[in-house]
PDB file of N, CA, C and O in Angstrom:
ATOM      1  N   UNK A 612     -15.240 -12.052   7.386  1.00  0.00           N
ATOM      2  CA  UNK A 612     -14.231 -11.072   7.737  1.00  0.00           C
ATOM      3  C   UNK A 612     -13.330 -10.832   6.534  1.00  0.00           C
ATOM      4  O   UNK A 612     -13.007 -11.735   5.762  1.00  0.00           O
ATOM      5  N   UNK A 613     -12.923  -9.503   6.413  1.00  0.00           N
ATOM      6  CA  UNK A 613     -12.165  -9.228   4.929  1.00  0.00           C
ATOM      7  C   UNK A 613     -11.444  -8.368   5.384  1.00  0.00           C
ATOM      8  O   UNK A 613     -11.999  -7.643   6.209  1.00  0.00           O
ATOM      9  N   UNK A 614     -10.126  -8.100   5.112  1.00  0.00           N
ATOM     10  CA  UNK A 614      -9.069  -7.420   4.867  1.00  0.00           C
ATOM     11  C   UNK A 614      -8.742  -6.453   4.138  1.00  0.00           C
ATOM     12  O   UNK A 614      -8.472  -7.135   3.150  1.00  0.00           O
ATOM     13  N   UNK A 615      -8.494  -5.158   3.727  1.00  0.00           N
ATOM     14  CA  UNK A 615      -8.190  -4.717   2.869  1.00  0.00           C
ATOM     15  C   UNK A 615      -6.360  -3.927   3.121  1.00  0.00           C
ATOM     16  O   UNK A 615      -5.792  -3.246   3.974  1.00  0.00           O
ATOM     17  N   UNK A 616      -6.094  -4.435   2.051  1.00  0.00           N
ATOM     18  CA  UNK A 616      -4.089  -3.934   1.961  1.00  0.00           C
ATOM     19  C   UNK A 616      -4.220  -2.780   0.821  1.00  0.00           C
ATOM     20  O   UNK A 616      -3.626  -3.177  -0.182  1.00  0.00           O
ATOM     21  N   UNK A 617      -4.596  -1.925   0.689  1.00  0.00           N
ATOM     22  CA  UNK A 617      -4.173  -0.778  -0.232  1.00  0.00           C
ATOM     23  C   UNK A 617      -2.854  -0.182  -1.062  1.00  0.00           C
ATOM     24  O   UNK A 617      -2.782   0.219  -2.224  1.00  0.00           O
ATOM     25  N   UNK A 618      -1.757  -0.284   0.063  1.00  0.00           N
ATOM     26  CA  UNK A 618      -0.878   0.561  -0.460  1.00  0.00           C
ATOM     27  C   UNK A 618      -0.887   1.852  -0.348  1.00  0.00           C
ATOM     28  O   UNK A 618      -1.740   2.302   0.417  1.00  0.00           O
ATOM     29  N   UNK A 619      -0.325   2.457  -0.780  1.00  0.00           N
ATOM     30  CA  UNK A 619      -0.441   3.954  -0.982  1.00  0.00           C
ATOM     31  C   UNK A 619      -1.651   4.423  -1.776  1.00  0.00           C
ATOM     32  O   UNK A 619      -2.014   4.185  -2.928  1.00  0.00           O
ATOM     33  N   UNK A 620      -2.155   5.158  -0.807  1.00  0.00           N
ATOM     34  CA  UNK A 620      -3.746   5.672  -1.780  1.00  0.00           C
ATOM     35  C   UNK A 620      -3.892   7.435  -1.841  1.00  0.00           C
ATOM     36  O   UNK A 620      -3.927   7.945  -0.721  1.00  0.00           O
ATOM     37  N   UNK A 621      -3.936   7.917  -2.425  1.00  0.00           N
ATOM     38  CA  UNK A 621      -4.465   9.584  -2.795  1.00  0.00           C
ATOM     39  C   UNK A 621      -5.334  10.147  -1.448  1.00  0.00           C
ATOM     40  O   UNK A 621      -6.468  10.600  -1.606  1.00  0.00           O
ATOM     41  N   UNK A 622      -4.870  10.095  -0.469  1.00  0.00           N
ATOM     42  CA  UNK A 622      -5.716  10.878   0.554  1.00  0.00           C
ATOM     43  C   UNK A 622      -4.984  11.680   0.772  1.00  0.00           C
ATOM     44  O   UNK A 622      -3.907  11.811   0.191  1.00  0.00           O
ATOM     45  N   UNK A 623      -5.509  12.549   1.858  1.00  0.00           N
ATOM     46  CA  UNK A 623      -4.261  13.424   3.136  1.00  0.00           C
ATOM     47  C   UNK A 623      -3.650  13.006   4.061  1.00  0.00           C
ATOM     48  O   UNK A 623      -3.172  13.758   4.910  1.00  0.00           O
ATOM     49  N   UNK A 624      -3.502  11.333   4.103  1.00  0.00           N
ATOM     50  CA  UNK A 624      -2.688  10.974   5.372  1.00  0.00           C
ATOM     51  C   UNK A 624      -1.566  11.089   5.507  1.00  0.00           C
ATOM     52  O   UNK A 624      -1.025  11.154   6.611  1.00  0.00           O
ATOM     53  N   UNK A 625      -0.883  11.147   4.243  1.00  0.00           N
ATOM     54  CA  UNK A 625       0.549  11.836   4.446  1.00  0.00           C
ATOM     55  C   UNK A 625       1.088  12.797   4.557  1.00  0.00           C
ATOM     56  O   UNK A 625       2.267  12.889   4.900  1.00  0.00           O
ATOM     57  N   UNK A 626       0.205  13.902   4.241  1.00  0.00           N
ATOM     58  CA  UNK A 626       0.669  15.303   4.173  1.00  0.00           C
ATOM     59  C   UNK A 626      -0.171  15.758   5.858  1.00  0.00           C
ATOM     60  O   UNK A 626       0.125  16.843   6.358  1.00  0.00           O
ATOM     61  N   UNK A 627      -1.124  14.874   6.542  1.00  0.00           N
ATOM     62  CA  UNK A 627      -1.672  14.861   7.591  1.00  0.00           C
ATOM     63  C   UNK A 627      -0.438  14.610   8.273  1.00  0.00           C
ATOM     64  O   UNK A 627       0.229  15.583   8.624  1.00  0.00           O
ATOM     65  N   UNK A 628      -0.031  13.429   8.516  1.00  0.00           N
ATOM     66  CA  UNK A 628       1.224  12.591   9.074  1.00  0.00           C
ATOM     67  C   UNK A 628       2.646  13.320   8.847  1.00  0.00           C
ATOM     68  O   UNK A 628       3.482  12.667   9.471  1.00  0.00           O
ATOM     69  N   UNK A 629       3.232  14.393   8.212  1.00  0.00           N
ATOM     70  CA  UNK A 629       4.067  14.934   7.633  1.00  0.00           C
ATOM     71  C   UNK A 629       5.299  14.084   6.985  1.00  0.00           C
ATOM     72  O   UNK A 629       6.507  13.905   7.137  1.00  0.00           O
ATOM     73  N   UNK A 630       4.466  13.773   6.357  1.00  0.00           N
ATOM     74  CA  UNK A 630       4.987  12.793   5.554  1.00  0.00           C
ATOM     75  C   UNK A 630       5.624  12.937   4.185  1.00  0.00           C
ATOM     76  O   UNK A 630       6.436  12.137   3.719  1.00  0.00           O
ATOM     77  N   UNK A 631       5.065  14.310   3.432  1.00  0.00           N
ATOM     78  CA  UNK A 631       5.534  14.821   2.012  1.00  0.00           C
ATOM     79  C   UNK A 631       6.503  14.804   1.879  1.00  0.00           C
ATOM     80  O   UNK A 631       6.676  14.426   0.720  1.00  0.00           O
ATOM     81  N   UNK A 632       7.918  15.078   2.590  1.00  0.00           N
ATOM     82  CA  UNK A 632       9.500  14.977   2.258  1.00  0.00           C
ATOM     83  C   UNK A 632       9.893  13.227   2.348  1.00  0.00           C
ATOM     84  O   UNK A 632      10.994  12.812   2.711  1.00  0.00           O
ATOM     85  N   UNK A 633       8.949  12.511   2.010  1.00  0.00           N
ATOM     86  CA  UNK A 633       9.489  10.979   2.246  1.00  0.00           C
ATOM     87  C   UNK A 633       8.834  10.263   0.848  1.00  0.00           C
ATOM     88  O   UNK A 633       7.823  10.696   0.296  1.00  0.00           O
ATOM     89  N   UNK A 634       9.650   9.021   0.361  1.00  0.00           N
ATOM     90  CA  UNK A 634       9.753   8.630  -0.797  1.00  0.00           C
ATOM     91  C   UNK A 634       8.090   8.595  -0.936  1.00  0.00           C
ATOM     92  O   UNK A 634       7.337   9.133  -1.747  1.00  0.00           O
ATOM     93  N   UNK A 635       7.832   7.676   0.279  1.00  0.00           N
ATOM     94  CA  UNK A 635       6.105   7.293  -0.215  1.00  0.00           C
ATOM     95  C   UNK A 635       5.199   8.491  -0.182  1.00  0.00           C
ATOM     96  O   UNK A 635       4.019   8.247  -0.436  1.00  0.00           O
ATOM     97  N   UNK A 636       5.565   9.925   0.121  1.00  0.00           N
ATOM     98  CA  UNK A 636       4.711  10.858   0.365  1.00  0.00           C
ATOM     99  C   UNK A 636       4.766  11.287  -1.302  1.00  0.00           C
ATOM    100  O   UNK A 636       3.707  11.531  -1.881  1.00  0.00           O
ATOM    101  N   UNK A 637       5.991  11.354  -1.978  1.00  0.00           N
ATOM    102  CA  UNK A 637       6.302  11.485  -3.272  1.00  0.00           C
ATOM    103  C   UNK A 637       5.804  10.487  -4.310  1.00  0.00           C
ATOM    104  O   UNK A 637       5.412  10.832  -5.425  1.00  0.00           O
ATOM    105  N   UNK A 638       5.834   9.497  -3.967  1.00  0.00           N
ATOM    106  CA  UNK A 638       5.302   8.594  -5.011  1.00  0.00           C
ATOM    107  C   UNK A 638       4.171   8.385  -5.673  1.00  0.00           C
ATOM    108  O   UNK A 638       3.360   8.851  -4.873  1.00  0.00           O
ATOM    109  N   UNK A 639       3.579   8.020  -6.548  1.00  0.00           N
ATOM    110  CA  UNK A 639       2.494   7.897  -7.228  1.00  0.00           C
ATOM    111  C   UNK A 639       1.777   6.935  -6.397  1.00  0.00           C
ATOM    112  O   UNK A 639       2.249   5.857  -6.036  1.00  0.00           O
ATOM    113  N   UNK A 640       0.585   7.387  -6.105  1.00  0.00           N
ATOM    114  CA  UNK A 640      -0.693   6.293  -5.403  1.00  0.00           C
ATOM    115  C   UNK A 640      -1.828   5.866  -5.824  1.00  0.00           C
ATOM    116  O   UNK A 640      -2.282   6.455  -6.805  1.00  0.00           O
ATOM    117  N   UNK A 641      -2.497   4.929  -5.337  1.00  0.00           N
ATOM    118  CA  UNK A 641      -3.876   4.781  -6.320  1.00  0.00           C
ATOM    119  C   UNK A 641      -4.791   5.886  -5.748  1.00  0.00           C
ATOM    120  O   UNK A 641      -4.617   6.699  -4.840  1.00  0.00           O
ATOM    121  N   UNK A 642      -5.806   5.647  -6.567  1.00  0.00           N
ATOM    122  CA  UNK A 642      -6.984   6.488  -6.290  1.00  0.00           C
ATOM    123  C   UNK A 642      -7.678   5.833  -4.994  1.00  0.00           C
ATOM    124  O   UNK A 642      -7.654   4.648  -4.663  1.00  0.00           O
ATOM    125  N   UNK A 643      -8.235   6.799  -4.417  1.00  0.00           N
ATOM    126  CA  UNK A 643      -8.878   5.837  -3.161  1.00  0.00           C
ATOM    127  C   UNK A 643     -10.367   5.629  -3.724  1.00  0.00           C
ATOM    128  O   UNK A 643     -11.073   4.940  -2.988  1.00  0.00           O
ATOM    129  N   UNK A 644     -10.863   6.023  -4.697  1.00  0.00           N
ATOM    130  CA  UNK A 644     -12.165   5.471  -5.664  1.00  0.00           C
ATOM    131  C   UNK A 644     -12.243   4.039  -5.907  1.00  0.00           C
ATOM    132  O   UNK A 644     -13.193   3.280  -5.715  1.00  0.00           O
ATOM    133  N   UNK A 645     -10.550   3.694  -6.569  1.00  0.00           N
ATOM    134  CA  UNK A 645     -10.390   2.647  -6.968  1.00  0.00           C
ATOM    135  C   UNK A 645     -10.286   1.653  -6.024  1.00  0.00           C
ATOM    136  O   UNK A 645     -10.779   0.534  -6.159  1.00  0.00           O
ATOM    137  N   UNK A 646      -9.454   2.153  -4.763  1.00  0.00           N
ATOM    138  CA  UNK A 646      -9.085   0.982  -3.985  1.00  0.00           C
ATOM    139  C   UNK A 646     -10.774   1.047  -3.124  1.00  0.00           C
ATOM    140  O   UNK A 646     -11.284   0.050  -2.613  1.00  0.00           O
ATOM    141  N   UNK A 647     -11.187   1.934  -3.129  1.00  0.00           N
ATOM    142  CA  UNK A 647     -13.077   1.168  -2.496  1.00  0.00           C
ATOM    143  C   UNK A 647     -13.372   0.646  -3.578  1.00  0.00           C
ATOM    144  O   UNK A 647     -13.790  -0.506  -3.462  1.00  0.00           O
ATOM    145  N   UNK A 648     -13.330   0.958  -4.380  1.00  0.00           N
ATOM    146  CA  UNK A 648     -14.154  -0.491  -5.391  1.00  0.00           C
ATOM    147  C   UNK A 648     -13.666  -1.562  -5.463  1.00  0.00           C
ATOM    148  O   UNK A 648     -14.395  -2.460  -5.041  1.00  0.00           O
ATOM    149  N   UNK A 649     -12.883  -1.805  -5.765  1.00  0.00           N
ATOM    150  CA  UNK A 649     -11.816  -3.188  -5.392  1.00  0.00           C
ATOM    151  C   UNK A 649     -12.195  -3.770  -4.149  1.00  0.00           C
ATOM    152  O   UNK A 649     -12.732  -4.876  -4.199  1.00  0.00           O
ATOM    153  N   UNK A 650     -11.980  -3.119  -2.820  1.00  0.00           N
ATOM    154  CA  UNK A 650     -12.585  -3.374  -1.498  1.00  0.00           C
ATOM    155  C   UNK A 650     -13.687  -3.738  -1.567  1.00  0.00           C
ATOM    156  O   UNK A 650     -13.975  -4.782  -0.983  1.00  0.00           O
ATOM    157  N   UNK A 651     -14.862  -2.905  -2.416  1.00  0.00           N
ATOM    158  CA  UNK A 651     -16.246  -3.613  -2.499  1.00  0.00           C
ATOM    159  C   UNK A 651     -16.628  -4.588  -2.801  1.00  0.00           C
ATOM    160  O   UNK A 651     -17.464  -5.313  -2.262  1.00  0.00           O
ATOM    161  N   UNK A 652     -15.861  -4.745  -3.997  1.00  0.00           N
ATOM    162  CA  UNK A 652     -16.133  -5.588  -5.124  1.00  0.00           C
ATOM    163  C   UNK A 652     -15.981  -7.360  -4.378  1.00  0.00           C
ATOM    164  O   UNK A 652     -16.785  -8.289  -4.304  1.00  0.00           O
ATOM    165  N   UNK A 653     -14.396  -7.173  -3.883  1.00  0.00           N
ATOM    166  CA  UNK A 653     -14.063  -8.092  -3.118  1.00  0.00           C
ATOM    167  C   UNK A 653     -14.988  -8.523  -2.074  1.00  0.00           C
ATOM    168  O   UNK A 653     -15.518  -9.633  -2.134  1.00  0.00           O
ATOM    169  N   UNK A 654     -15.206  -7.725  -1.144  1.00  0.00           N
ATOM    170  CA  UNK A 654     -15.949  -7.800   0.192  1.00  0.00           C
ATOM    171  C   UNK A 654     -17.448  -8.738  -0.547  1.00  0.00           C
ATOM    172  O   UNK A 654     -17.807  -9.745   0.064  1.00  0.00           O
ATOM    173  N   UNK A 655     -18.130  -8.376  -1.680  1.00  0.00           N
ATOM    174  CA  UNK A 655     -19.297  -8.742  -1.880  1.00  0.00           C
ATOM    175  C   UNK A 655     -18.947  -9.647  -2.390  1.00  0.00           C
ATOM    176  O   UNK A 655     -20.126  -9.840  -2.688  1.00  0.00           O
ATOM    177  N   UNK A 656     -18.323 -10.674  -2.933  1.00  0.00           N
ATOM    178  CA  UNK A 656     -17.426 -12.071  -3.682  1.00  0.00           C
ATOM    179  C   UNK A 656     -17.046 -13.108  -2.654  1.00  0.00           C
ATOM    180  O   UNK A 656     -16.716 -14.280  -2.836  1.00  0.00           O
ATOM    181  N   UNK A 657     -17.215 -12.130  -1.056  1.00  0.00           N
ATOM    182  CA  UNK A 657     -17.009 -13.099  -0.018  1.00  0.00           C
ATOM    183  C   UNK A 657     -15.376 -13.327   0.085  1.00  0.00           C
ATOM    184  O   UNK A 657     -15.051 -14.065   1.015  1.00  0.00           O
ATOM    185  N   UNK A 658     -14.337 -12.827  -0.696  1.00  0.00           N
ATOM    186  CA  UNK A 658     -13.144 -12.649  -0.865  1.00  0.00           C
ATOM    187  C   UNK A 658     -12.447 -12.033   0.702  1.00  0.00           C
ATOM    188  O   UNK A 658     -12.855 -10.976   1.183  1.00  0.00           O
ATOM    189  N   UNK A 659     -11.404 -12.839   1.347  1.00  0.00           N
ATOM    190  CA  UNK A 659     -11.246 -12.669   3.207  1.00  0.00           C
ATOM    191  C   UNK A 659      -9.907 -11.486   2.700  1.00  0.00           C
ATOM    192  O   UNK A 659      -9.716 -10.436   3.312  1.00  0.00           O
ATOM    193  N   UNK A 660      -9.188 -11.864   1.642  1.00  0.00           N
ATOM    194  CA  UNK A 660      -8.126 -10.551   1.987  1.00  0.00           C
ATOM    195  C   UNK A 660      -7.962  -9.805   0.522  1.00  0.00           C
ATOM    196  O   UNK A 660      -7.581 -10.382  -0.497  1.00  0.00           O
ATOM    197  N   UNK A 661      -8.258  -8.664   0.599  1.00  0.00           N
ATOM    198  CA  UNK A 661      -8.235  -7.857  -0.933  1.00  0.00           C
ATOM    199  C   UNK A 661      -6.972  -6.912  -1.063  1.00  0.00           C
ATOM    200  O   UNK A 661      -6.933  -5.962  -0.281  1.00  0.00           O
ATOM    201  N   UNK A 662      -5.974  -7.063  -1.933  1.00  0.00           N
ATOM    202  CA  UNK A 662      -4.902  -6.352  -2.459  1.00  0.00           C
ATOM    203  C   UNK A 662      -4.941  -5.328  -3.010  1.00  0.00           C
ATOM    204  O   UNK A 662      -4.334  -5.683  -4.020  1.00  0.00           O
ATOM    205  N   UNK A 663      -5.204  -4.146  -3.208  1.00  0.00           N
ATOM    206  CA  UNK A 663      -5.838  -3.140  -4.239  1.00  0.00           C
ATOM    207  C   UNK A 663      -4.222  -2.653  -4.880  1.00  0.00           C
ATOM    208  O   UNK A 663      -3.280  -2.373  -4.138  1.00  0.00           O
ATOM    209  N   UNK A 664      -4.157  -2.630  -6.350  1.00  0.00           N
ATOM    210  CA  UNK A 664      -2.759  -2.210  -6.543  1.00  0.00           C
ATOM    211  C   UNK A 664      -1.744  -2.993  -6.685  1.00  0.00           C
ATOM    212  O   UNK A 664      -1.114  -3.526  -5.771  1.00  0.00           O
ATOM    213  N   UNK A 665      -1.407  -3.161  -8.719  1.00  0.00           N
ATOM    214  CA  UNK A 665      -0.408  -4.104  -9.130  1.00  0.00           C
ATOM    215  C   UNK A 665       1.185  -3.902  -7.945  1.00  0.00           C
ATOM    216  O   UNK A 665       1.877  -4.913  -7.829  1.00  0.00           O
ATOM    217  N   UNK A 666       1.465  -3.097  -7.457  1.00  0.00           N
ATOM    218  CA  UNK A 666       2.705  -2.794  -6.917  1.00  0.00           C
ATOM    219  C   UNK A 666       2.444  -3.351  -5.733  1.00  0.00           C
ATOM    220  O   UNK A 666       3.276  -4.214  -5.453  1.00  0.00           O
ATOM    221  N   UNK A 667       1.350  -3.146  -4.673  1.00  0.00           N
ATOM    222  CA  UNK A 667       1.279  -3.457  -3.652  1.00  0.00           C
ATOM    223  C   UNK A 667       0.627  -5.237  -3.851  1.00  0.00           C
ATOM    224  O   UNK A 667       0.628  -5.970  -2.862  1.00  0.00           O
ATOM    225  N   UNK A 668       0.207  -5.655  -4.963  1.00  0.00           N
ATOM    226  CA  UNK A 668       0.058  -7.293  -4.888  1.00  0.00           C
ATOM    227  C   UNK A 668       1.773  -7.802  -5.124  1.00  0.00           C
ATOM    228  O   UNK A 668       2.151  -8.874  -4.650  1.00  0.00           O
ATOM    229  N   UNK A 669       2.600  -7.010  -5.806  1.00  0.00           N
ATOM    230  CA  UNK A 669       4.089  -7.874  -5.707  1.00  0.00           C
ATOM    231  C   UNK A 669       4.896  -7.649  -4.857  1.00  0.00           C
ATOM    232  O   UNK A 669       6.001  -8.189  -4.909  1.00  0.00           O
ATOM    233  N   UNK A 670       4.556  -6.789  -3.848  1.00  0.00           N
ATOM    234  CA  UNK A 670       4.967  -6.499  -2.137  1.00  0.00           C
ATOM    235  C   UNK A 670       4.368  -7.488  -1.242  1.00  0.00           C
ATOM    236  O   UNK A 670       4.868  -7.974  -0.228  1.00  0.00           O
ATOM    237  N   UNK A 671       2.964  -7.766  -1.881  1.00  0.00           N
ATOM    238  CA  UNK A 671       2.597  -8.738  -0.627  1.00  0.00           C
ATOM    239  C   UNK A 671       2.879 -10.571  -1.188  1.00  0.00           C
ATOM    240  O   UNK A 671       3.036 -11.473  -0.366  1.00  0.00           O
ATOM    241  N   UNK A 672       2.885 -10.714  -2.149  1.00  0.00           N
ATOM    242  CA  UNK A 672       3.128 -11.911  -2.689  1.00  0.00           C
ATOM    243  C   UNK A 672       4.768 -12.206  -2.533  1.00  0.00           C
ATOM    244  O   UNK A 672       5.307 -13.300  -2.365  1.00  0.00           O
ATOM    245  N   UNK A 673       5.425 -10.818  -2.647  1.00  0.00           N
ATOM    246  CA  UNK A 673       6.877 -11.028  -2.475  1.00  0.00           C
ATOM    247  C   UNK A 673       7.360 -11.156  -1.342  1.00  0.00           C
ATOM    248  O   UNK A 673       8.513 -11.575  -1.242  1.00  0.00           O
ATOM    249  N   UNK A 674       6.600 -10.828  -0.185  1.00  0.00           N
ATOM    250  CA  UNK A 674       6.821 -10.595   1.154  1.00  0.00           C
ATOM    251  C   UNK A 674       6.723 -12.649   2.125  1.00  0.00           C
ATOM    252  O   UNK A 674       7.049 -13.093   3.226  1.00  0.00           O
ATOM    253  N   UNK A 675       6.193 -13.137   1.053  1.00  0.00           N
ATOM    254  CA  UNK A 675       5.811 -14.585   1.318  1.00  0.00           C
ATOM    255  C   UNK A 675       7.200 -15.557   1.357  1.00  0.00           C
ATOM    256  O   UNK A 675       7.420 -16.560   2.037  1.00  0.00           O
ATOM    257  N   UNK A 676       8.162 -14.776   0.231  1.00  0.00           N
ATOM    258  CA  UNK A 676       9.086 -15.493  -0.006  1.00  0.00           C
ATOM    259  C   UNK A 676      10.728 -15.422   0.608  1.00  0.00           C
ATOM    260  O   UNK A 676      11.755 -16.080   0.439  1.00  0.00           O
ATOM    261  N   UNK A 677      10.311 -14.198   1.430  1.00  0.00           N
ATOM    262  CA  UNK A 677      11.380 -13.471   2.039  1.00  0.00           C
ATOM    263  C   UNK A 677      11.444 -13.298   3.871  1.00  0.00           C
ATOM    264  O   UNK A 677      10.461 -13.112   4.588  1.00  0.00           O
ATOM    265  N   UNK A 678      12.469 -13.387   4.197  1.00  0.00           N
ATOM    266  CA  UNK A 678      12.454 -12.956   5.908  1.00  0.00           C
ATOM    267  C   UNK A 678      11.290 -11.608   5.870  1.00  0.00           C
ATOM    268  O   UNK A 678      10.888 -10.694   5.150  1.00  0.00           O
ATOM    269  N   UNK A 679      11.140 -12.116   6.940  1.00  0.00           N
ATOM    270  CA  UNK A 679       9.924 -10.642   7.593  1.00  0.00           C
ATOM    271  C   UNK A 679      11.073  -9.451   7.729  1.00  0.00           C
ATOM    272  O   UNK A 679      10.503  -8.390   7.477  1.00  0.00           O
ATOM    273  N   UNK A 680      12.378  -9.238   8.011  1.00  0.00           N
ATOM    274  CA  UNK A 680      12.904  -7.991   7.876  1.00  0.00           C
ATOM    275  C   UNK A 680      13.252  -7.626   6.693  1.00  0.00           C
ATOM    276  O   UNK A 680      14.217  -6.863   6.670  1.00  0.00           O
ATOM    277  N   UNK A 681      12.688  -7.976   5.458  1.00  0.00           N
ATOM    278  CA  UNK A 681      13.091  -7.599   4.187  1.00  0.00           C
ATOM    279  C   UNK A 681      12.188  -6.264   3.944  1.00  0.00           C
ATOM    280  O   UNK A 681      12.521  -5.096   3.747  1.00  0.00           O
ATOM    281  N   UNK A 682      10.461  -7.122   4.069  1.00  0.00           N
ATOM    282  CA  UNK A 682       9.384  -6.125   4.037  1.00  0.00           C
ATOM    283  C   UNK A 682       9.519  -4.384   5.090  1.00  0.00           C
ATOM    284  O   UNK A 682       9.352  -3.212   4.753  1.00  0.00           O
ATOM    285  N   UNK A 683       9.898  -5.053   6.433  1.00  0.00           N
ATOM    286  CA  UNK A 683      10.095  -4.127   7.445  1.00  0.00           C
ATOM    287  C   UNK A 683      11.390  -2.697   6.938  1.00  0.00           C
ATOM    288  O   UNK A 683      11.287  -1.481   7.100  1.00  0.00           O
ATOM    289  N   UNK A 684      12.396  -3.427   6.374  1.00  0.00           N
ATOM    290  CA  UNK A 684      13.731  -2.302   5.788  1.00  0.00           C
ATOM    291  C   UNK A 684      12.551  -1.799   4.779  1.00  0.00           C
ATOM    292  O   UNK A 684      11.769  -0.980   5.262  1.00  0.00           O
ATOM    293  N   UNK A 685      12.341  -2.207   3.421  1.00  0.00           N
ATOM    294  CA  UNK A 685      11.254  -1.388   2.743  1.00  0.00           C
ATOM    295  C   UNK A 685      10.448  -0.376   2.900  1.00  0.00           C
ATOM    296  O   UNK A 685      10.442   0.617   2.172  1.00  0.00           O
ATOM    297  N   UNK A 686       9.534  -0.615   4.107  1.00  0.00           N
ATOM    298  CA  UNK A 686       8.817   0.617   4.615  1.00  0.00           C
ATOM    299  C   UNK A 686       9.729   1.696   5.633  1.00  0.00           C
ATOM    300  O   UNK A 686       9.672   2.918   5.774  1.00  0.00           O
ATOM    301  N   UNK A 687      10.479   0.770   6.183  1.00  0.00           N
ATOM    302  CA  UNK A 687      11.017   1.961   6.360  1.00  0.00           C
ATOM    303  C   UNK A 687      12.398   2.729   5.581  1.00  0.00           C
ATOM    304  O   UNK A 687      12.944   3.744   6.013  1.00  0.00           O
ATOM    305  N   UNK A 688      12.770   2.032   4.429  1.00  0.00           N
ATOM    306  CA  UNK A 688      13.111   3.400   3.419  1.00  0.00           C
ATOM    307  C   UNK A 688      12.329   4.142   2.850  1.00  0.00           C
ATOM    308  O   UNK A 688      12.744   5.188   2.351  1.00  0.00           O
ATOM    309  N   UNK A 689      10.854   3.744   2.778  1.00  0.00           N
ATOM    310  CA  UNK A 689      10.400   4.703   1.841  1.00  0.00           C
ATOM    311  C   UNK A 689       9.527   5.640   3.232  1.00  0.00           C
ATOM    312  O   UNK A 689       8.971   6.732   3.111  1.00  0.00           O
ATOM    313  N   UNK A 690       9.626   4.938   4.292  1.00  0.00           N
ATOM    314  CA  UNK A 690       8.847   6.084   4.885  1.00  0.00           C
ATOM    315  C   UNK A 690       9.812   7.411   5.652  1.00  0.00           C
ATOM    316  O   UNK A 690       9.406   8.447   6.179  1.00  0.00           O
ATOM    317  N   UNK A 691      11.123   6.934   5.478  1.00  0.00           N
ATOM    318  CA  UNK A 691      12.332   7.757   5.722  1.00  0.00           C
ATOM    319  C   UNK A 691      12.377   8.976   5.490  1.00  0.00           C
ATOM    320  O   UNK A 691      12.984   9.095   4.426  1.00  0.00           O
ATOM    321  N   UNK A 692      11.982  10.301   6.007  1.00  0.00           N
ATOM    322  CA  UNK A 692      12.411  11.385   5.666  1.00  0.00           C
ATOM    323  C   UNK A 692      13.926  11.416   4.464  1.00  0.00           C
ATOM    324  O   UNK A 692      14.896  10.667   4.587  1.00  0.00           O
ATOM    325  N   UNK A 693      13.734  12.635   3.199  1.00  0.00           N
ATOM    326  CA  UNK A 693      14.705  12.304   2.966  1.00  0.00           C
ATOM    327  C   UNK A 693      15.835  13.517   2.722  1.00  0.00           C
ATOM    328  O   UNK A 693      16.999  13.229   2.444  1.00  0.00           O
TER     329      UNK A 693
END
């Protein structure tokens, strides 16, 4: 069983979701090329949880060291209309 945490990736789910007037609809994302290869790459290494994305590995590594409402305020400033 494997996991994949992406982050923000280059699709239409935000502009699907109406999401474009919000920080994360604005922000720079990975490629979703990249984050399946990463996903692949991982998945075939037998690897159970894959991070795709220097920003989103120091969200989830940072999220270890902090109350669970630290992560929770985060998403929701950036998913905040603004």
């Amino acid at each position: 069983r494997s996991t994949l945490l992406p982050g923000p990736v280059k699709t239409g789910i935000f502009h699907r979701g109406g999401m474009d007037d919000t920080r994360v609809g604005r922000m720079p994302k990975y490629s979703a090329a990249k984050t399946a290869r990463d996903g692949w790459l991982a998945l075939s290494r037998g690897n159970g949880t894959i991070v795709s994305g220097f920003l989103s590995k120091i969200v989830v590594v940072g999220s270890g060291f902090v109350p669970a409402w630290v992560p929770a305020k985060l998403h929701s400033f950036l998913a905040k209309p603004r």
